[in-house]
Coordinates of C-alpha atoms and ligand atoms in Angstrom, one line a residue:
M9 CA 0.0 -0.1 0.2
S10 CA 1.5 3.4 -0.6
E11 CA 1.9 5.7 2.3
P12 CA -0.5 8.3 2.6
I13 CA -0.2 11.5 1.2
V14 CA -1.1 14.5 3.3
I15 CA -1.6 18.0 2.1
V16 CA -1.3 21.1 4.0
G17 CA -3.9 24.5 2.9
G18 CA -7.2 24.8 1.8
G19 CA -7.0 27.0 -1.1
L20 CA -6.2 26.4 -4.8
A21 CA -2.8 25.6 -5.0
A22 CA -3.9 22.3 -2.1
G23 CA -7.1 21.5 -3.6
T24 CA -5.7 21.6 -7.3
A25 CA -3.2 19.1 -6.4
A26 CA -5.5 16.8 -4.5
V27 CA -7.6 16.8 -8.0
E28 CA -5.0 16.0 -9.6
L29 CA -3.6 13.4 -7.6
R30 CA -6.9 11.6 -8.6
E31 CA -6.8 12.2 -12.1
A32 CA -3.7 10.9 -12.0
G33 CA -5.0 8.0 -11.1
H34 CA -3.8 7.8 -7.8
D35 CA -5.8 5.8 -5.1
G36 CA -3.8 5.8 -1.7
Y37 CA -4.5 7.2 1.0
V38 CA -5.1 11.6 0.8
V39 CA -5.5 13.9 4.0
L40 CA -6.3 17.3 3.1
L41 CA -5.7 20.1 6.1
A42 CA -6.9 23.0 5.9
A43 CA -7.3 25.7 8.7
E44 CA -10.4 27.6 7.7
D45 CA -13.9 25.8 7.8
H46 CA -14.6 25.9 4.0
V47 CA -13.5 23.7 0.8
P48 CA -10.7 25.2 -0.8
Y49 CA -11.7 27.7 -2.4
E50 CA -10.4 30.9 -5.0
R51 CA -9.9 34.3 -4.0
P52 CA -9.5 36.3 -7.3
P53 CA -13.8 37.3 -6.5
L54 CA -13.6 37.7 -2.9
S55 CA -12.0 41.5 -4.6
K56 CA -14.5 41.3 -7.7
G57 CA -17.7 39.1 -8.5
Y58 CA -18.3 37.8 -4.6
L59 CA -17.6 41.1 -2.8
L60 CA -20.0 42.3 -6.0
G61 CA -22.2 39.9 -4.4
E62 CA -22.9 38.3 -8.2
K63 CA -21.0 35.2 -7.8
P64 CA -21.9 32.8 -5.3
A65 CA -19.8 31.3 -2.2
D66 CA -20.1 28.4 -4.3
A67 CA -19.2 29.4 -7.6
T68 CA -16.2 30.3 -5.9
H69 CA -15.0 26.5 -5.1
V70 CA -12.4 24.1 -6.6
Q71 CA -15.0 21.1 -6.4
P72 CA -18.4 21.0 -4.3
R73 CA -17.4 18.8 -0.8
E74 CA -19.6 15.8 -2.2
W75 CA -16.1 15.5 -4.6
Y76 CA -13.5 15.0 -2.2
D77 CA -16.2 12.2 -0.6
E78 CA -16.3 10.4 -3.8
H79 CA -13.2 10.6 -4.6
G80 CA -11.7 9.6 -1.0
I81 CA -9.9 12.5 0.0
D82 CA -10.1 13.2 4.2
L83 CA -10.7 16.6 4.0
R84 CA -10.4 18.0 7.1
T85 CA -12.0 21.6 7.4
G86 CA -11.2 23.7 10.1
T87 CA -8.1 21.9 10.9
S88 CA -4.5 23.6 11.2
A89 CA -1.3 21.6 10.9
L90 CA 0.4 22.5 14.2
A91 CA 4.1 21.6 13.2
V92 CA 5.6 18.7 11.3
D93 CA 7.9 16.5 12.3
L94 CA 10.1 15.8 9.7
E95 CA 11.6 12.0 10.9
A96 CA 8.6 10.9 12.5
K97 CA 6.9 12.1 9.1
S98 CA 3.4 13.6 11.2
V99 CA 2.1 16.4 11.4
A100 CA 0.5 18.1 14.6
T101 CA -2.7 19.0 14.9
D102 CA -5.4 19.4 17.6
D103 CA -7.1 16.2 16.7
G104 CA -4.0 14.0 16.9
P105 CA -0.6 13.5 14.6
V106 CA -1.5 12.3 11.2
R107 CA 1.5 10.2 9.6
F108 CA 2.8 11.1 5.8
G109 CA 5.0 9.4 3.5
K110 CA 4.9 12.7 1.0
L111 CA 3.8 16.4 2.3
L112 CA 2.6 19.3 0.1
I113 CA 2.9 22.5 2.2
A114 CA 0.5 24.3 0.0
T115 CA -0.2 27.4 3.5
G116 CA -0.7 30.5 0.8
A117 CA -0.5 34.0 2.1
R118 CA -2.1 36.5 4.3
A119 CA -2.6 39.5 4.4
R120 CA 0.2 41.7 5.8
R121 CA -1.0 44.2 8.6
L122 CA 0.0 47.8 8.8
P123 CA 0.1 49.0 12.7
L124 CA -3.0 51.1 11.9
E125 CA -5.5 49.9 15.2
S126 CA -9.4 50.3 14.9
T127 CA -10.9 53.2 16.6
D128 CA -14.1 53.4 18.4
A129 CA -15.7 55.4 15.3
L130 CA -13.5 53.8 12.7
D131 CA -13.6 49.4 11.5
V132 CA -9.7 48.7 10.1
L133 CA -10.9 45.9 7.4
Y134 CA -8.0 43.3 5.7
L135 CA -9.4 41.0 2.6
R136 CA -8.0 37.4 2.1
S137 CA -10.5 35.2 3.2
M138 CA -14.1 35.3 2.5
E139 CA -15.6 36.0 5.5
E140 CA -13.7 38.8 5.8
S141 CA -15.2 39.5 1.8
T142 CA -18.7 38.8 3.1
T143 CA -17.7 42.2 6.0
L144 CA -16.7 44.5 3.5
H145 CA -19.3 43.5 1.1
E146 CA -22.3 44.0 4.1
R147 CA -20.7 47.6 4.3
L148 CA -21.0 49.0 0.7
G149 CA -23.2 50.7 -1.3
E150 CA -24.5 54.4 -1.2
G151 CA -24.2 56.6 1.9
H152 CA -20.8 54.2 2.7
H153 CA -17.3 55.6 2.5
L154 CA -14.8 53.6 1.9
L155 CA -11.3 54.2 2.5
V156 CA -8.8 52.2 0.7
V157 CA -5.0 52.0 2.0
G158 CA -2.4 50.6 -0.9
G159 CA -3.0 51.1 -4.5
G160 CA -2.0 47.7 -5.2
W161 CA -4.1 45.0 -7.2
I162 CA -6.1 44.5 -4.8
G163 CA -6.8 47.5 -3.3
M164 CA -7.5 49.1 -6.6
E165 CA -10.0 45.9 -7.5
V166 CA -11.6 46.7 -4.4
A167 CA -12.1 50.5 -5.2
A168 CA -13.9 49.8 -8.4
T169 CA -16.1 47.2 -7.1
A170 CA -16.8 49.7 -4.3
R171 CA -17.6 52.0 -6.7
Q172 CA -19.9 49.9 -9.0
L173 CA -21.4 49.5 -6.0
G174 CA -21.9 53.6 -6.1
T175 CA -19.8 53.6 -2.4
T176 CA -17.4 56.5 -1.6
V177 CA -13.8 55.6 -2.5
T178 CA -10.7 57.9 -1.4
V179 CA -7.4 55.6 -2.1
V180 CA -4.3 56.6 -0.6
E181 CA -0.7 55.1 -2.5
P182 CA 2.3 56.4 -1.3
A183 CA 3.4 55.8 -4.7
E184 CA 3.5 57.7 -7.3
Q185 CA 1.5 55.6 -9.1
P186 CA -1.7 52.8 -8.0
M187 CA 0.2 49.6 -9.5
L188 CA 3.6 51.4 -10.2
A189 CA 5.8 48.8 -9.7
A190 CA 4.2 46.2 -12.1
L191 CA 3.1 48.4 -14.0
G192 CA 5.2 50.7 -14.9
A193 CA 4.6 55.0 -14.2
E194 CA 2.7 54.7 -18.2
V195 CA 0.3 52.1 -17.7
A196 CA -0.2 52.3 -14.2
A197 CA -1.0 56.5 -15.4
R198 CA -3.8 54.5 -17.4
F199 CA -5.4 52.6 -14.7
A200 CA -5.2 55.4 -12.3
E201 CA -7.2 57.9 -14.9
V202 CA -10.1 55.2 -15.3
H203 CA -10.2 54.8 -11.8
R204 CA -11.0 58.5 -11.4
G205 CA -13.3 58.5 -14.4
H206 CA -15.2 56.2 -12.1
G207 CA -15.0 58.8 -9.0
V208 CA -12.4 57.8 -7.1
D209 CA -10.6 60.0 -5.0
L210 CA -6.9 58.8 -5.4
R211 CA -4.3 60.6 -3.5
T212 CA -0.9 59.3 -4.6
G213 CA 2.4 60.2 -2.6
T214 CA 0.8 59.7 0.6
S215 CA -0.5 57.3 3.0
V216 CA -2.0 57.0 6.5
E217 CA -0.6 58.3 9.5
R218 CA -2.4 57.1 12.0
L219 CA -6.1 57.2 12.8
D220 CA -7.6 59.6 15.2
G221 CA -11.0 58.8 15.9
A222 CA -13.6 59.3 13.2
N223 CA -10.7 60.8 11.1
A224 CA -7.7 59.2 8.6
V225 CA -4.7 61.7 9.2
L226 CA -2.4 61.4 6.2
T227 CA 1.2 62.0 6.2
D228 CA 0.3 65.3 3.4
G229 CA -1.5 66.8 6.7
S230 CA -4.9 66.1 5.1
S231 CA -7.2 63.9 6.5
V232 CA -10.3 62.0 5.2
S233 CA -13.5 61.1 7.0
P234 CA -14.5 57.6 5.5
D235 CA -16.9 54.5 7.5
T236 CA -14.3 52.1 6.8
V237 CA -10.7 51.6 6.3
L238 CA -9.7 48.6 3.7
V239 CA -5.5 48.2 4.2
G240 CA -4.8 46.2 1.1
V241 CA -0.7 46.4 1.4
G242 CA 0.2 42.9 0.3
A243 CA 0.9 39.6 1.2
V244 CA 3.3 37.3 3.2
P245 CA 3.7 33.7 2.9
N246 CA 2.8 31.5 6.0
E247 CA 6.2 30.0 5.9
E248 CA 6.1 29.8 10.0
L249 CA 5.4 25.3 9.6
A250 CA 8.2 25.2 7.5
R251 CA 10.5 27.0 9.5
D252 CA 9.7 25.7 12.2
A253 CA 10.1 22.0 11.0
G254 CA 13.4 23.3 10.4
L255 CA 12.8 23.0 6.2
E256 CA 14.9 25.5 4.6
V257 CA 12.7 29.4 4.0
D258 CA 13.4 32.5 2.5
N259 CA 10.4 34.6 1.9
G260 CA 8.9 31.6 1.2
V261 CA 9.6 28.0 1.0
V262 CA 12.4 27.3 -0.9
V263 CA 12.2 24.3 -3.3
D264 CA 13.6 23.6 -6.6
A265 CA 12.3 23.5 -9.8
G266 CA 10.7 19.9 -9.1
L267 CA 9.1 21.7 -6.5
R268 CA 10.9 19.6 -3.5
S269 CA 11.9 21.6 -0.6
S270 CA 14.6 21.0 1.2
H271 CA 13.5 17.7 2.6
P272 CA 13.3 14.8 -0.2
D273 CA 9.8 14.0 1.0
V274 CA 8.2 17.5 1.3
Y275 CA 7.0 19.9 -1.5
A276 CA 5.7 23.1 -1.9
A277 CA 3.4 24.8 -3.9
G278 CA 1.6 28.1 -4.3
D279 CA 2.2 31.2 -2.8
V280 CA 3.8 30.1 0.0
A281 CA 6.5 28.5 -1.9
R282 CA 9.2 29.9 -4.0
A283 CA 10.6 28.0 -6.2
V284 CA 13.6 27.7 -8.5
H285 CA 12.3 28.7 -12.2
P286 CA 14.4 27.4 -14.7
L287 CA 13.9 29.7 -17.6
L288 CA 14.2 32.5 -15.5
G289 CA 17.8 31.7 -13.8
E290 CA 16.4 32.8 -10.3
K291 CA 14.3 32.0 -7.5
I292 CA 11.0 33.7 -7.9
R293 CA 7.2 33.7 -5.4
V294 CA 4.6 34.5 -7.4
E295 CA 1.2 35.9 -5.8
H296 CA -1.3 34.3 -7.8
W297 CA -4.0 32.4 -9.4
Q298 CA -2.6 30.4 -12.1
N299 CA 0.5 29.6 -10.8
A300 CA -1.5 27.8 -7.6
I301 CA -3.4 26.2 -9.8
S302 CA -0.1 25.0 -12.5
Q303 CA 2.1 24.3 -9.2
G304 CA -0.6 22.6 -7.8
K305 CA -1.0 20.3 -11.0
A306 CA 2.7 19.7 -11.3
A307 CA 3.1 19.7 -7.4
A308 CA 0.4 16.5 -7.8
H309 CA 2.7 14.7 -9.9
A310 CA 6.1 15.2 -8.4
L311 CA 4.4 13.5 -4.9
L312 CA 3.6 10.6 -7.1
G313 CA 7.4 10.2 -7.9
E314 CA 7.6 12.1 -11.7
D315 CA 10.4 14.3 -12.6
V316 CA 9.0 17.5 -12.6
S317 CA 10.5 20.7 -13.7
Y318 CA 7.8 23.8 -13.5
E319 CA 8.7 26.0 -15.6
D320 CA 5.7 28.2 -16.6
L321 CA 6.0 31.8 -16.8
P322 CA 4.1 33.9 -14.1
Y323 CA 0.5 34.9 -15.9
F324 CA -1.6 37.4 -13.9
F325 CA -5.1 38.7 -14.3
T326 CA -7.2 41.5 -12.9
D327 CA -10.6 43.2 -14.0
Q328 CA -11.8 46.3 -12.8
Y329 CA -14.6 47.9 -13.7
D330 CA -14.6 47.2 -18.0
L331 CA -11.1 47.1 -17.6
G332 CA -10.0 42.9 -18.6
M333 CA -6.0 42.4 -18.2
E334 CA -3.7 39.9 -18.2
F335 CA -0.2 40.0 -17.8
F336 CA 2.6 37.4 -19.0
G337 CA 6.2 37.4 -18.3
H338 CA 9.0 38.4 -15.5
V339 CA 10.2 42.2 -15.3
P340 CA 13.7 42.2 -14.6
D341 CA 15.6 45.6 -13.3
G342 CA 16.5 48.1 -16.4
S343 CA 13.1 46.8 -18.5
V344 CA 11.6 49.6 -21.3
V345 CA 8.2 49.3 -21.4
R346 CA 7.0 50.4 -24.9
V347 CA 2.7 50.7 -25.2
E348 CA 1.1 49.6 -28.3
P349 CA -1.9 51.9 -29.0
G350 CA -5.1 50.1 -29.3
D351 CA -8.6 51.4 -30.5
S352 CA -9.4 53.4 -27.1
D353 CA -7.9 54.2 -24.0
T354 CA -9.0 50.8 -22.5
S355 CA -8.3 48.7 -25.9
F356 CA -4.0 48.5 -25.3
A357 CA -1.2 46.4 -25.1
A358 CA 2.4 46.8 -23.7
W359 CA 5.4 45.1 -24.0
W360 CA 8.7 44.9 -20.9
L361 CA 11.6 45.0 -23.5
R362 CA 15.8 43.6 -23.1
G363 CA 17.0 45.2 -25.2
D364 CA 15.0 43.9 -28.6
D365 CA 13.5 41.0 -26.3
P366 CA 10.3 40.7 -24.8
V367 CA 10.5 39.6 -20.9
A368 CA 6.9 40.2 -20.6
A369 CA 3.8 41.4 -22.2
M370 CA 0.4 42.4 -20.9
H371 CA -3.1 43.5 -22.8
V372 CA -6.1 45.1 -21.5
N373 CA -9.3 44.0 -23.0
Q374 CA -7.6 42.3 -26.3
W375 CA -8.5 39.3 -25.5
D376 CA -7.9 37.5 -28.8
R377 CA -4.0 38.2 -28.4
S378 CA -3.0 36.2 -25.2
D379 CA -1.4 33.3 -27.5
E380 CA 0.6 35.4 -29.1
L381 CA 1.9 37.7 -26.5
R382 CA 2.1 34.8 -24.2
D383 CA 4.2 32.9 -27.3
R384 CA 6.3 35.7 -27.4
V385 CA 7.3 36.0 -24.6
R386 CA 7.6 32.1 -23.6
Q387 CA 10.2 32.3 -26.7
T388 CA 12.1 34.7 -25.2
W389 CA 12.9 33.0 -21.6
A390 CA 13.3 29.8 -23.8
T391 CA 16.3 31.1 -25.5
Ligands
FAD419 P1 -4.1 30.9 -0.4 O1 -5.8 30.9 -1.4 O2 -3.5 31.5 0.9 O3 -4.8 29.4 0.9 C1 -3.8 28.7 1.8 C2 -4.6 28.3 2.6 O4 -4.2 27.7 3.6 C3 -5.3 29.3 3.1 O5 -6.7 28.5 2.8 C4 -5.2 29.3 5.1 O6 -5.9 28.8 5.9 C5 -4.0 28.0 4.8 N1 -3.3 27.3 5.7 C6 -2.3 28.5 6.2 N2 -1.2 27.3 7.1 C7 -2.2 26.2 7.8 C8 -2.1 24.9 8.2 N3 -1.2 25.6 9.1 N4 -2.8 24.3 8.1 C9 -3.8 24.3 7.3 N5 -4.2 25.0 6.4 C10 -3.4 26.6 6.8 N6 -4.8 36.1 -8.6 C11 -4.0 36.6 -10.0 O7 -4.1 36.2 -10.9 N7 -5.1 37.6 -10.2 C12 -6.4 38.5 -9.4 O8 -7.0 39.0 -9.7 C13 -5.9 37.8 -7.7 N8 -7.4 38.5 -6.9 C14 -6.8 38.3 -5.8 C15 -8.3 38.8 -4.6 C16 -7.8 39.2 -3.6 C17 -8.5 39.4 -2.6 C18 -7.1 37.9 -3.1 C19 -6.7 37.5 -1.6 C20 -5.8 37.1 -3.9 C21 -6.3 37.4 -5.4 N9 -5.1 36.6 -6.3 C22 -4.8 37.1 -7.6 C23 -4.3 35.7 -5.4 C24 -4.7 34.1 -5.8 O9 -5.7 34.4 -5.2 C25 -3.6 33.6 -4.9 O10 -2.5 33.6 -5.7 C26 -4.0 32.1 -4.6 O11 -5.3 32.4 -3.5 C27 -2.7 31.0 -3.9 O12 -3.6 29.7 -3.6 P2 -2.2 29.0 -2.6 O13 -3.3 27.3 -2.6 O14 -1.1 28.9 -3.0 O15 -2.5 29.9 -1.1

């Protein structure tokens, strides 16, 4: 009989790995330890369709609960892995130890916190879980003023959804543009214009210094009086379980191109994994939806003893208002952005060039170009 496979984490990477194990024909014992009280689910709708109230919770599930029963996956929701003993090859839980032959760590990431405490008059919220999205949704709408701290992906997606629900929205971002690090000044400025056009009070070059009663005092000396503060300032990997077990950890669980950690029977995938990327020639940790799916699948094959080399290039998407965007590739320092105009301000492409070679590309609302962009970027990295 094959040794048990234990998967820790109840997100997209964990759920996808479990599904792939069965699809690959593995019929051995699989345990999935998921800290949240939900079956594994996808998070992108938490700032978009689910937050808007258009997409139901069960549409975010990787598989419905029955699937895990029907496929003999021992899914234990509401169960955290407390510690991993690499010598005994077991995972401690409140219900006792769970033995493993192979272990997959897919514990994801959590919202980065700011030292901003809620006041009696003002709640400070974060957005990572279904419950947090539900709480935020219940507040949004006409007559409510939301202050978004951080003009990154999640902050700007929440701003868009909140505006669509009629909420008054102020966004503060310390950089000169929202999403600047990811998009570069020219493309980021276009996104900024779209948000301003939809009525967002977007204040760049400033941030919240402190909350004072019902006021948020900004670093530029001005203040805002919102009803709710939503902080979206990035995520940090849930790497403590691996680190405490003695695995190599450095901004994520360090794994090779086969997603294997510093212990031969332990793998990592998704937001928590920092993997050697054979094409990019460096270790990267990717906090995006597609990576959680593809690494979850690849990890399943690695757990089954297959030779795996994970070489997918980073990919992500965002939806803000009627603006859908896809981004392919990786942007090394010194790359130059070239914007390729389209039919309108909300339809264009952009290339990140190293010399003449595209190292990354994105399109906005040019959905028939996905394959072309992906292939051209891949060609650069593959040669
Ligand atoms: P997670 O989804 O973080 O799941 C990890 C799970 O492990 C969690 O349920 C956690 O509770 C559990 N866990 C942690 N520690 C333990 C433990 N010790 N024991 C048991 N369980 C544990 N990406 C895009 O590409 N496009 C988007 O538009 C986009 N939108 C997003 C919007 C929001 C609001 C958020 C939060 C993320 C978004 N992302 C998006 C990112 C994407 O959702 C993540 O990359 C993806 O969720 C990563 O999946 P994961 O399984 O690695 O980790």
